[in-house]
mmCIF file of C-alpha atoms (C1' of nucleotides) and ligand atoms in Angstrom:
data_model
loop_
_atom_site.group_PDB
_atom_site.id
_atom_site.type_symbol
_atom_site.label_atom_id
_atom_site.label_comp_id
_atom_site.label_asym_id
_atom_site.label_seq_id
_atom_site.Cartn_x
_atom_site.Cartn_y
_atom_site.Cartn_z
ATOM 1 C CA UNK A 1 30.575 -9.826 -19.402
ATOM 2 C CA UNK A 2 27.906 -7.196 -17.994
ATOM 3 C CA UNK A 3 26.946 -6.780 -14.708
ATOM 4 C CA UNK A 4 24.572 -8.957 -13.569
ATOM 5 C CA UNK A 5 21.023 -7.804 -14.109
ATOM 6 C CA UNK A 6 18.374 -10.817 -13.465
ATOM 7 C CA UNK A 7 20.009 -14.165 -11.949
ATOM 8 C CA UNK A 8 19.230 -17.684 -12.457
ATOM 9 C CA UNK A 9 18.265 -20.291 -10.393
ATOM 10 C CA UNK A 10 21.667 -21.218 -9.908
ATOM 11 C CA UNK A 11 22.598 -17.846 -8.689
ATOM 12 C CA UNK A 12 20.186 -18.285 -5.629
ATOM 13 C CA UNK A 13 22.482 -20.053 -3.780
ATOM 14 C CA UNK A 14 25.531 -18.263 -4.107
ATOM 15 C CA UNK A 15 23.631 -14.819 -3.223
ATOM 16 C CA UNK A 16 21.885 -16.215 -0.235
ATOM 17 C CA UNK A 17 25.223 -17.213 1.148
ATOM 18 C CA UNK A 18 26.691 -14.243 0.608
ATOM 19 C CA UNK A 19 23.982 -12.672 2.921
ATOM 20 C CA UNK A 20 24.500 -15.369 5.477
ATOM 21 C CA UNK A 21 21.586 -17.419 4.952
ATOM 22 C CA UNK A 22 20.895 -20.640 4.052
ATOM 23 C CA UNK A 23 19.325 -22.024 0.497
ATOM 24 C CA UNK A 24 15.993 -23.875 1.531
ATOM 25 C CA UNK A 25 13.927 -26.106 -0.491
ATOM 26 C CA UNK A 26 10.939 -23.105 -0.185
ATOM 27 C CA UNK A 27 13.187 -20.132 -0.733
ATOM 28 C CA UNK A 28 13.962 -22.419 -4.125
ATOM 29 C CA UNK A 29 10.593 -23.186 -5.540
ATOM 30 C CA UNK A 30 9.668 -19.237 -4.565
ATOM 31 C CA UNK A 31 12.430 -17.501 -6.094
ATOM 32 C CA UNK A 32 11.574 -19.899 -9.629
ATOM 33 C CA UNK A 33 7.976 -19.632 -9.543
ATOM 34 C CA UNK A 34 9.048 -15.619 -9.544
ATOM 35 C CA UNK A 35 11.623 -16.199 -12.823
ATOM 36 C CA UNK A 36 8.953 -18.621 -14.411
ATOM 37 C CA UNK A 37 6.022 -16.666 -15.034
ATOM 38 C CA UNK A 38 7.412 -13.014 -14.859
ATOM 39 C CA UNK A 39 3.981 -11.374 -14.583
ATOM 40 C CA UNK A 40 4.466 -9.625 -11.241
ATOM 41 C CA UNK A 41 2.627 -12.084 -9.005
ATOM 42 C CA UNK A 42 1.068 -10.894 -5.482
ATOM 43 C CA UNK A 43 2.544 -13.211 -2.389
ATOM 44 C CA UNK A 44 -1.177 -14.633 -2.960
ATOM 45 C CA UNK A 45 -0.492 -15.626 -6.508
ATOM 46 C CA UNK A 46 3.024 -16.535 -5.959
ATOM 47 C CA UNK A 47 1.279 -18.976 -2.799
ATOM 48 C CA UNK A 48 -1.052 -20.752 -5.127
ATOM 49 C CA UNK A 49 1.605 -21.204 -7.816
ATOM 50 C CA UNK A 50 4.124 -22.776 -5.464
ATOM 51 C CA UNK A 51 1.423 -24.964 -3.567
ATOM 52 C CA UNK A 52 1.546 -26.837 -7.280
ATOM 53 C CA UNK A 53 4.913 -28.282 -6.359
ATOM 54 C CA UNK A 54 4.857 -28.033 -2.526
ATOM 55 C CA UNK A 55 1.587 -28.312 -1.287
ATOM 56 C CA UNK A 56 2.595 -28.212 2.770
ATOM 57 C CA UNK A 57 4.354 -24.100 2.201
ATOM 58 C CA UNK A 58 2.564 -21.713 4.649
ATOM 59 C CA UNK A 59 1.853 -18.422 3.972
ATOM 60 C CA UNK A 60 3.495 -16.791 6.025
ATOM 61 C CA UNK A 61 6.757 -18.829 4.643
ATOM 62 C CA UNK A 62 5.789 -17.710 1.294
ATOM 63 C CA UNK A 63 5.902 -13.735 3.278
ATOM 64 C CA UNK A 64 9.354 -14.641 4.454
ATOM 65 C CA UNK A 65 11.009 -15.924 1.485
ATOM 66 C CA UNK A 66 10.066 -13.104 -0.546
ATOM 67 C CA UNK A 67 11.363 -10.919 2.033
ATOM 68 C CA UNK A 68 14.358 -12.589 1.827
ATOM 69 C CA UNK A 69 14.541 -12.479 -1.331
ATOM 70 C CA UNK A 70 14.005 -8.591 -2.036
ATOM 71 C CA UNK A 71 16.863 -8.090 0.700
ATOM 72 C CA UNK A 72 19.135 -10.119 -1.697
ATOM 73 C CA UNK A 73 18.223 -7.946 -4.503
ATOM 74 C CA UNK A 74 17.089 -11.483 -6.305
ATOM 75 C CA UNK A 75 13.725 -9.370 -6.647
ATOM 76 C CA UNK A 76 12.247 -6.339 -6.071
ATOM 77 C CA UNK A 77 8.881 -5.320 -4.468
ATOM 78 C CA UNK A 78 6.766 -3.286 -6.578
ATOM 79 C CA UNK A 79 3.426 -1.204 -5.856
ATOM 80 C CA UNK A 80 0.907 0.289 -7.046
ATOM 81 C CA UNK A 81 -1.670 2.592 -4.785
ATOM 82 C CA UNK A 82 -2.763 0.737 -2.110
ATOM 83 C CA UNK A 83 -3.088 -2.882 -3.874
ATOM 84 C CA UNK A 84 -0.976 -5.656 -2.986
ATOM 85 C CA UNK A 85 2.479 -5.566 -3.103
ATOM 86 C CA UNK A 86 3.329 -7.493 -6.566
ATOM 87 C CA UNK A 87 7.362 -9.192 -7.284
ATOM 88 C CA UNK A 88 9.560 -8.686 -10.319
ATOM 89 C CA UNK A 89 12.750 -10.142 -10.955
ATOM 90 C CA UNK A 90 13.830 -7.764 -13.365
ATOM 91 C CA UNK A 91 16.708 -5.756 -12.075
ATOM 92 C CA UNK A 92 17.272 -3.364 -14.691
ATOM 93 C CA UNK A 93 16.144 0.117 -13.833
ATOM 94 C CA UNK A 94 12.524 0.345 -15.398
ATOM 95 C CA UNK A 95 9.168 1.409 -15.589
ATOM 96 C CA UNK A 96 6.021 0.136 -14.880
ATOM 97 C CA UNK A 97 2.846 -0.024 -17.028
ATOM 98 C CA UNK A 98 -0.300 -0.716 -15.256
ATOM 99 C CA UNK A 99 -2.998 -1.877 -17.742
ATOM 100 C CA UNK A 100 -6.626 -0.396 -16.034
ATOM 101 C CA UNK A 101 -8.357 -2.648 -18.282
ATOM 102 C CA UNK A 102 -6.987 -6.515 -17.649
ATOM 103 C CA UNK A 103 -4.790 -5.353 -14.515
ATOM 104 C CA UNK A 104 -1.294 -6.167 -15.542
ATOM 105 C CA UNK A 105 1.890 -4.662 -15.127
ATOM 106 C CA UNK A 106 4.282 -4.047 -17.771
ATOM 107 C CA UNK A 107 7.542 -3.672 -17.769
ATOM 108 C CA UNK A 108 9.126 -0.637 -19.628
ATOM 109 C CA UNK A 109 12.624 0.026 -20.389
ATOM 110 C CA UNK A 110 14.135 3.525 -19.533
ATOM 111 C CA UNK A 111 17.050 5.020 -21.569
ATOM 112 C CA UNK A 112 19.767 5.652 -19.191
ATOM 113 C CA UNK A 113 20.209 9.269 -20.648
ATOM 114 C CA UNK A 114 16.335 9.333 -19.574
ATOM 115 C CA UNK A 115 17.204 8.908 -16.285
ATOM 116 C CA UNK A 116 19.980 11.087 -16.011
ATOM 117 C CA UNK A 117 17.683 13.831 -17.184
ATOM 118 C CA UNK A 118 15.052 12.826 -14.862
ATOM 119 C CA UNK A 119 17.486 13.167 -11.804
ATOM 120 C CA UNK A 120 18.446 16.130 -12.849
ATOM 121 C CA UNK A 121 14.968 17.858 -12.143
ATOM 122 C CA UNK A 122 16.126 17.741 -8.263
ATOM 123 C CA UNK A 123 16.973 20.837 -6.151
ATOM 124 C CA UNK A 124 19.961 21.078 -4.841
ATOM 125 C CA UNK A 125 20.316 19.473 -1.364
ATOM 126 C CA UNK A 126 18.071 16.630 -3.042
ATOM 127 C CA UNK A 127 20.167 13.370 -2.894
ATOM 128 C CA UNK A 128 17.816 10.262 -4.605
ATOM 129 C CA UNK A 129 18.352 6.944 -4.139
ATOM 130 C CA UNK A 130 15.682 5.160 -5.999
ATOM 131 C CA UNK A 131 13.093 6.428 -8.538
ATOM 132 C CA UNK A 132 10.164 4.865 -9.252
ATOM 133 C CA UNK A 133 8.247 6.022 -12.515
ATOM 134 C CA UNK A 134 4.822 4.122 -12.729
ATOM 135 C CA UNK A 135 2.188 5.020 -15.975
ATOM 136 C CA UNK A 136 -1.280 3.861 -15.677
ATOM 137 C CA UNK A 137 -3.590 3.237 -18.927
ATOM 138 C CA UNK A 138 -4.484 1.641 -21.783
ATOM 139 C CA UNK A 139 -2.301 -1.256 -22.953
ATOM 140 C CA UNK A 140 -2.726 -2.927 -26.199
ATOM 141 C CA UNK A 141 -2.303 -6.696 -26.449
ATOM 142 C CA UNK A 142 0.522 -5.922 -29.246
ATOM 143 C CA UNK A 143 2.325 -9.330 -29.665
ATOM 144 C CA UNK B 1 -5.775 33.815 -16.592
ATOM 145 C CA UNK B 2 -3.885 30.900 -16.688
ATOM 146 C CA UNK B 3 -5.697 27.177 -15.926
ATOM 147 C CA UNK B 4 -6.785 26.911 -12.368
ATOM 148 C CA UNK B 5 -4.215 24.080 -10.537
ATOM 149 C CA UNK B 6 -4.482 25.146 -7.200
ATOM 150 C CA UNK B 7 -8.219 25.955 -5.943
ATOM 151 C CA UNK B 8 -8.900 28.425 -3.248
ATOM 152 C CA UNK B 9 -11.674 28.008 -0.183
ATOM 153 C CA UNK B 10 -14.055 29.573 -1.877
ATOM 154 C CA UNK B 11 -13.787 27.496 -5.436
ATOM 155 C CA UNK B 12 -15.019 24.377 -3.021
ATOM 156 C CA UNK B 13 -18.607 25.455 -3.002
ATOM 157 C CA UNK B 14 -18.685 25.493 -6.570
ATOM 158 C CA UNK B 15 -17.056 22.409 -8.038
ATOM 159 C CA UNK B 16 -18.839 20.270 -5.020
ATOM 160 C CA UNK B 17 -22.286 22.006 -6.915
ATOM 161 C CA UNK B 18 -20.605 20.903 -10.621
ATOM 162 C CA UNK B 19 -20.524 17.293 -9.113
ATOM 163 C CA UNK B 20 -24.271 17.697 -7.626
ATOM 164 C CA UNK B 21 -22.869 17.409 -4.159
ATOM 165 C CA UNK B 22 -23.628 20.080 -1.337
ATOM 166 C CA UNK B 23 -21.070 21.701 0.510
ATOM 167 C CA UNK B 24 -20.868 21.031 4.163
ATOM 168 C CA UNK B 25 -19.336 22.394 7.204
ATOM 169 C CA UNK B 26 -17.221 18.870 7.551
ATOM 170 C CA UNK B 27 -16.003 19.146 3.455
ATOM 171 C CA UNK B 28 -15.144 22.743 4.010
ATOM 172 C CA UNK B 29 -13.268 22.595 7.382
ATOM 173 C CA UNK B 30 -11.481 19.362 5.899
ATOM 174 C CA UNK B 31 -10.511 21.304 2.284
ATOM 175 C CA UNK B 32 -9.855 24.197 4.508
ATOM 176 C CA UNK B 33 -6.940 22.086 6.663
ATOM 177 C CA UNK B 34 -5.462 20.348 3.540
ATOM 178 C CA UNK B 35 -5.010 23.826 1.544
ATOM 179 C CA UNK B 36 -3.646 25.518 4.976
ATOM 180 C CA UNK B 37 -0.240 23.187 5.296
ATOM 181 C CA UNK B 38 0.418 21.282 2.337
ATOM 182 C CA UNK B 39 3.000 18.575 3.655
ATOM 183 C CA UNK B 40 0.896 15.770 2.127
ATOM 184 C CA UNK B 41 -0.998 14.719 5.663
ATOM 185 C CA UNK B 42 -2.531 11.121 6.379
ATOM 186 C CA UNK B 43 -6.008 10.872 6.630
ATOM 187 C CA UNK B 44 -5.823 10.498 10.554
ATOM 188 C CA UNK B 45 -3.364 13.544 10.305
ATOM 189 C CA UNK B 46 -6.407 15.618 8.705
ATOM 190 C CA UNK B 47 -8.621 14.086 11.609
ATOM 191 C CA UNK B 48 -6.734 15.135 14.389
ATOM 192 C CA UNK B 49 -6.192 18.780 12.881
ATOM 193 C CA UNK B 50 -9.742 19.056 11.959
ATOM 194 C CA UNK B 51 -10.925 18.292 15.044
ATOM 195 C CA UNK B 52 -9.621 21.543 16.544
ATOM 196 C CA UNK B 53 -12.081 23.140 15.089
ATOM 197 C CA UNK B 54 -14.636 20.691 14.829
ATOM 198 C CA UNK B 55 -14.132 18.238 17.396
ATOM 199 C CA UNK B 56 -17.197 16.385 16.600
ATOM 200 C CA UNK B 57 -16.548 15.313 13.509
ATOM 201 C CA UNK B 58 -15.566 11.465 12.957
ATOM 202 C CA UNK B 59 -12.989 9.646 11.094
ATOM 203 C CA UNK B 60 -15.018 8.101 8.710
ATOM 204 C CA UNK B 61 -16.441 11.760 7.776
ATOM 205 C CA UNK B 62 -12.689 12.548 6.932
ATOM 206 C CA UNK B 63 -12.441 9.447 4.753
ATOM 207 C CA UNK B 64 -15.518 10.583 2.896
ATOM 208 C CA UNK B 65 -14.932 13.925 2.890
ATOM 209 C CA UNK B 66 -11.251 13.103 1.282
ATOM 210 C CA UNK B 67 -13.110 11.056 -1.197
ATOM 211 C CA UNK B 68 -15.245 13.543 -2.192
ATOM 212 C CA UNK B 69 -12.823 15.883 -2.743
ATOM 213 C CA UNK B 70 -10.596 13.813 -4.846
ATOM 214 C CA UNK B 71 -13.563 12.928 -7.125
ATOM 215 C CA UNK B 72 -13.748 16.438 -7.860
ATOM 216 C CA UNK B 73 -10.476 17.301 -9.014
ATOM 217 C CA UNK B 74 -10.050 19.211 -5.737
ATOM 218 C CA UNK B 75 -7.252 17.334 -4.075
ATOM 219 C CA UNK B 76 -4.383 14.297 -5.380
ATOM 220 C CA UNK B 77 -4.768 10.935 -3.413
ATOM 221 C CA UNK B 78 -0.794 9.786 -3.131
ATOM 222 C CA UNK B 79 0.998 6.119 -2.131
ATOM 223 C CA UNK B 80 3.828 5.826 -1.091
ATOM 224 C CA UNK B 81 4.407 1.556 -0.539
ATOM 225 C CA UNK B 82 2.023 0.707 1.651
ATOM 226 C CA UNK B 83 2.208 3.220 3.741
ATOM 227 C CA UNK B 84 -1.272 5.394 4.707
ATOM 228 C CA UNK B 85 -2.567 7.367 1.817
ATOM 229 C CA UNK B 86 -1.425 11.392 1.976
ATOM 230 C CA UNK B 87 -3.343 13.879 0.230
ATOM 231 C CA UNK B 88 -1.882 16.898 -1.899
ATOM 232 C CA UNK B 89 -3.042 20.017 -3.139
ATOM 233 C CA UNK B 90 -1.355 20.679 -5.653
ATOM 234 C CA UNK B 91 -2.979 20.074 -8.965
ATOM 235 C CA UNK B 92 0.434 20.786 -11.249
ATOM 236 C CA UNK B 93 2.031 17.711 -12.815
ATOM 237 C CA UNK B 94 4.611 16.816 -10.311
ATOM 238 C CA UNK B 95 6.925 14.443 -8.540
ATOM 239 C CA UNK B 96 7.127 13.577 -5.137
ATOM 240 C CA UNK B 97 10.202 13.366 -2.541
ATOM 241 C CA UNK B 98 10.437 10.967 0.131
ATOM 242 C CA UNK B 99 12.906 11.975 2.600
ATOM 243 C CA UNK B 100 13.804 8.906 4.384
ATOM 244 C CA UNK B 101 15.182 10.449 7.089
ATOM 245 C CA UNK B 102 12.501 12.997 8.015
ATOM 246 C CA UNK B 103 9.416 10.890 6.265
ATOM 247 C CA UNK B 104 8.487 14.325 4.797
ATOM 248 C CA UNK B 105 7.561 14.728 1.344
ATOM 249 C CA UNK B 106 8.102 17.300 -1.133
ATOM 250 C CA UNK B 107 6.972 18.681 -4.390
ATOM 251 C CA UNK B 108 9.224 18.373 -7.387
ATOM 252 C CA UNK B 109 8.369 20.583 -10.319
ATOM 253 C CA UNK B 110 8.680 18.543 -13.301
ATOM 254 C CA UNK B 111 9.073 20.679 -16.899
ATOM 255 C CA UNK B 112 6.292 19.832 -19.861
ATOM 256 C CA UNK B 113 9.373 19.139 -21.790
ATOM 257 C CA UNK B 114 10.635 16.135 -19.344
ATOM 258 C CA UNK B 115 6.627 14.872 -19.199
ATOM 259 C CA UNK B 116 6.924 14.476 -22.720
ATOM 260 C CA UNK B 117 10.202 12.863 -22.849
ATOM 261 C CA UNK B 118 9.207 10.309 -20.046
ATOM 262 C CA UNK B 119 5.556 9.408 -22.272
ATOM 263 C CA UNK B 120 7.512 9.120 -25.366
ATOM 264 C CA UNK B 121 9.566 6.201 -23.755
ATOM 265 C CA UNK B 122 6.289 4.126 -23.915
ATOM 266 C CA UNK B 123 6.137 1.425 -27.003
ATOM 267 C CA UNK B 124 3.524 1.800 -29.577
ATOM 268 C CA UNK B 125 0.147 0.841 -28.172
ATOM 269 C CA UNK B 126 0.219 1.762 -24.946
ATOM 270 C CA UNK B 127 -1.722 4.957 -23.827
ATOM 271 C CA UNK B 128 -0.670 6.422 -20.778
ATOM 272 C CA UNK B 129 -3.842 8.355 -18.521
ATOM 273 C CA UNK B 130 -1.586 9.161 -15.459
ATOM 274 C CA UNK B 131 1.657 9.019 -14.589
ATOM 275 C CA UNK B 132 3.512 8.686 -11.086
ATOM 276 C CA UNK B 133 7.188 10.378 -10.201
ATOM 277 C CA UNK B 134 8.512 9.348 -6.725
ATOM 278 C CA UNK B 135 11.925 10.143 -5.395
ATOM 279 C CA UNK B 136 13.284 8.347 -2.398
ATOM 280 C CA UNK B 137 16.479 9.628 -0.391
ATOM 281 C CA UNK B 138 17.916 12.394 1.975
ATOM 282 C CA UNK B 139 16.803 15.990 1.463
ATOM 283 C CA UNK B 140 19.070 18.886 2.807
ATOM 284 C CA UNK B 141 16.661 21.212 5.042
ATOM 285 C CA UNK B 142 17.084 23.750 2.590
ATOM 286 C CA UNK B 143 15.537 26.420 3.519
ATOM 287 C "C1'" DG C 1 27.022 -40.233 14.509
ATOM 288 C "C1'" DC C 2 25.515 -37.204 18.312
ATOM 289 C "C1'" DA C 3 24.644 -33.204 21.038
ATOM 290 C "C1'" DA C 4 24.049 -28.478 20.986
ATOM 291 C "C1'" DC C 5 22.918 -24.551 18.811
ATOM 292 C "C1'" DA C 6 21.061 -21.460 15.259
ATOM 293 C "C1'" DA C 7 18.154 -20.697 11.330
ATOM 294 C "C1'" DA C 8 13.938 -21.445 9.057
ATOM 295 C "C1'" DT C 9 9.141 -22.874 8.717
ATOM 296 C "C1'" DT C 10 4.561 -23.113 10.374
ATOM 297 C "C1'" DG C 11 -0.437 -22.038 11.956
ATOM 298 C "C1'" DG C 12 -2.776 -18.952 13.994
ATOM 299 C "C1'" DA C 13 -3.422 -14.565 16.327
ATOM 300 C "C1'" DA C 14 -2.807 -9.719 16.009
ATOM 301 C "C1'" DT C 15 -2.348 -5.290 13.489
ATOM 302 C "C1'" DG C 16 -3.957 -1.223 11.273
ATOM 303 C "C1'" DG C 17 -5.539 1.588 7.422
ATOM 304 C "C1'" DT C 18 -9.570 1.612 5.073
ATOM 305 C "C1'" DT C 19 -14.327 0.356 3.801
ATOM 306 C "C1'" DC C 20 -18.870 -1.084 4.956
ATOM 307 C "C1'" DT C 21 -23.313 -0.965 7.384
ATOM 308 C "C1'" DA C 22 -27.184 0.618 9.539
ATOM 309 C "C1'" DA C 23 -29.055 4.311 12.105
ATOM 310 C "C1'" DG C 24 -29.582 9.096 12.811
ATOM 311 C "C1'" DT C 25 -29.367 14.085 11.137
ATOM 312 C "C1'" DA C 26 -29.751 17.884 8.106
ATOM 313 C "C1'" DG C 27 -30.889 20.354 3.943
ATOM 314 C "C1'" DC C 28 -33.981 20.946 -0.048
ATOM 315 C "C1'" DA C 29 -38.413 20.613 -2.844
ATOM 316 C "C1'" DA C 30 -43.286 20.238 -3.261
ATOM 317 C "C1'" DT D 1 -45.129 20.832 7.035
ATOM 318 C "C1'" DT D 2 -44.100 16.483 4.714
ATOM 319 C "C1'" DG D 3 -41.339 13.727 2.084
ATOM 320 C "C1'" DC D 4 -37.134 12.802 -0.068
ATOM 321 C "C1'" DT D 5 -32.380 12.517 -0.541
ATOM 322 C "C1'" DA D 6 -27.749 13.521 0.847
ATOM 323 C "C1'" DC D 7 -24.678 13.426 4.451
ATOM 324 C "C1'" DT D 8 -22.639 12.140 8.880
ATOM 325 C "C1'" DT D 9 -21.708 8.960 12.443
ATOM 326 C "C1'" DA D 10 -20.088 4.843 15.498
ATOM 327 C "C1'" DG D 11 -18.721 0.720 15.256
ATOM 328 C "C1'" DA D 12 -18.130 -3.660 12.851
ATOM 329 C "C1'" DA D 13 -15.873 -5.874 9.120
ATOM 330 C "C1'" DC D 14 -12.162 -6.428 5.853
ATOM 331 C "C1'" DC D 15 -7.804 -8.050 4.378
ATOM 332 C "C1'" DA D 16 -2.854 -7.739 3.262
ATOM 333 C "C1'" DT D 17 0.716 -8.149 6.144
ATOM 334 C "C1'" DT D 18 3.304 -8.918 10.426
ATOM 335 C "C1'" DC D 19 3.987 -11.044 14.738
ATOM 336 C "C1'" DC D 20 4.321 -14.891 17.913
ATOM 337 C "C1'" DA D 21 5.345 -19.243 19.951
ATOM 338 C "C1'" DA D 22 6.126 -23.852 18.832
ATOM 339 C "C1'" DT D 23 8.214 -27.107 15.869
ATOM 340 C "C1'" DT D 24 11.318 -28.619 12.363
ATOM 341 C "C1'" DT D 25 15.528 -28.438 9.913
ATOM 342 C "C1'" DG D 26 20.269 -27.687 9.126
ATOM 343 C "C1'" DT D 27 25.019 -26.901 10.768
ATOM 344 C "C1'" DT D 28 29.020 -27.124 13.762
ATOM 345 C "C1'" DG D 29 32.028 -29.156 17.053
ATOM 346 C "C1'" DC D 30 33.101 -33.242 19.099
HETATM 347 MN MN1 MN E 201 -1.836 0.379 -9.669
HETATM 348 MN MN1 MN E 202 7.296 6.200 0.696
HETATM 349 ZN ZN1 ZN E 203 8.934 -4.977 -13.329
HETATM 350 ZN ZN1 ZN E 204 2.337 16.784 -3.962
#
DNA sequence: GCAACAAATTGGAATGGTTCTAAGTAGCAA
DNA sequence: TTGCTACTTAGAACCATTCCAATTTGTTGC
């Protein structure tokens, strides 16, 4: 059994009370709108999808649970310039792909021994925790 | 004679003139404070050491003016989250930094070799225009 | 079950970097 | 000069996100 890289539904749960906190009928819907459709929604997009099933969620719940949900490391918070922050529930470390044309992200697997060589461009005295490798361009629909 | 990356005071006059734009006291003094200390300042950073020499000049003039010189090739816009833009002179390929501690960022060299390495990682069909290195952790004041 | 307490949700106000707008100023061309 | 355009300016507007105060919900101890 591997380590665990992208939870279920199920998992929610378990992590949240491992952090202390409670599993809510929001935090529920949010966290598998996000493991639905995993096209890196905006809290905006991931609003309007959960308002299907729960119309009475605020916005600023829909802030929250996110939140709360990056701080479990259920999902990550990803960026690109300025624009809003988009969600991805793909815990492996990878790259992003951000298609000019249509405006979507895509995912894009790194080679561990990429990494390593990657982190290995650092000074010494440089100690990295995270690395974020983002290409912008065009993307063919391949598929 | 190597390809220019890193443009000097005087190169302003003429690229601003390759774009049809004029050079002005507010784009020089601005391209003047960005090449003098290159730790990646905020646009209100730029303001407030512009406006020792030119303490007329208004923040939306140093939005412009950063504009302007991004459009012509003369400075790099860079994001970090969603934190205020910072602006770079340095026109190599390279990484960027973070140093949680400090909040100061710094230049990472990156070899063509590893560029190529990190673009050959992308599946068939997708054609990368830019790519984005960031490093986040704790830098040793080295140096 | 019930009271007490803590955690979570909510609507709306506030925040803050950036962009927009409309008016004024400055440089260039006939 | 006169006209034309580019540029600068102050302040308003924008908008993703955060903050706030009030309410609701869940949990714990009795
Ligand atoms: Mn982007
Ligand atoms: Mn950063
Ligand atoms: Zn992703
Ligand atoms: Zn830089």
């Amino acid at each position: 059994m591997s380590t665990m890289t992208t939870a279920s539904p199920d998992a929610l749960a378990q992590r949240l009370a491992d952090s202390g906190l409670r599993s809510t009928p929001q935090r529920e819907v949010i966290y598998d709108v996000i493991l639905r459709k995993r096209d890196h929604p905006t809290a905006d997009e991931v609003y309007a999808r959960v308002r299907a099933d729960m119309p009475s969620i605020s916005l600023a719940t829909v802030y929250n649970c996110l939140e709360t949900l990056v701080q479990c490391d259920l999902v990550r918070a990803v960026n690109f310039e300025r624009a809003p922050t988009r969600y991805c529930p793909n815990l492996h470390p990878h790259a992003h792909f951000h298609d000019e044309q249509s405006g979507s992200i895509h995912d894009i697997q790194l080679p561990a021994e990429l990494l390593e060589k990657i982190s290995s461009v650092l000074p010494a005295g440089y100690d990295a925790k995270s690395l974020q490798i983002t290409f912008r361009g065009k993307a063919q629909p391949a598929a």
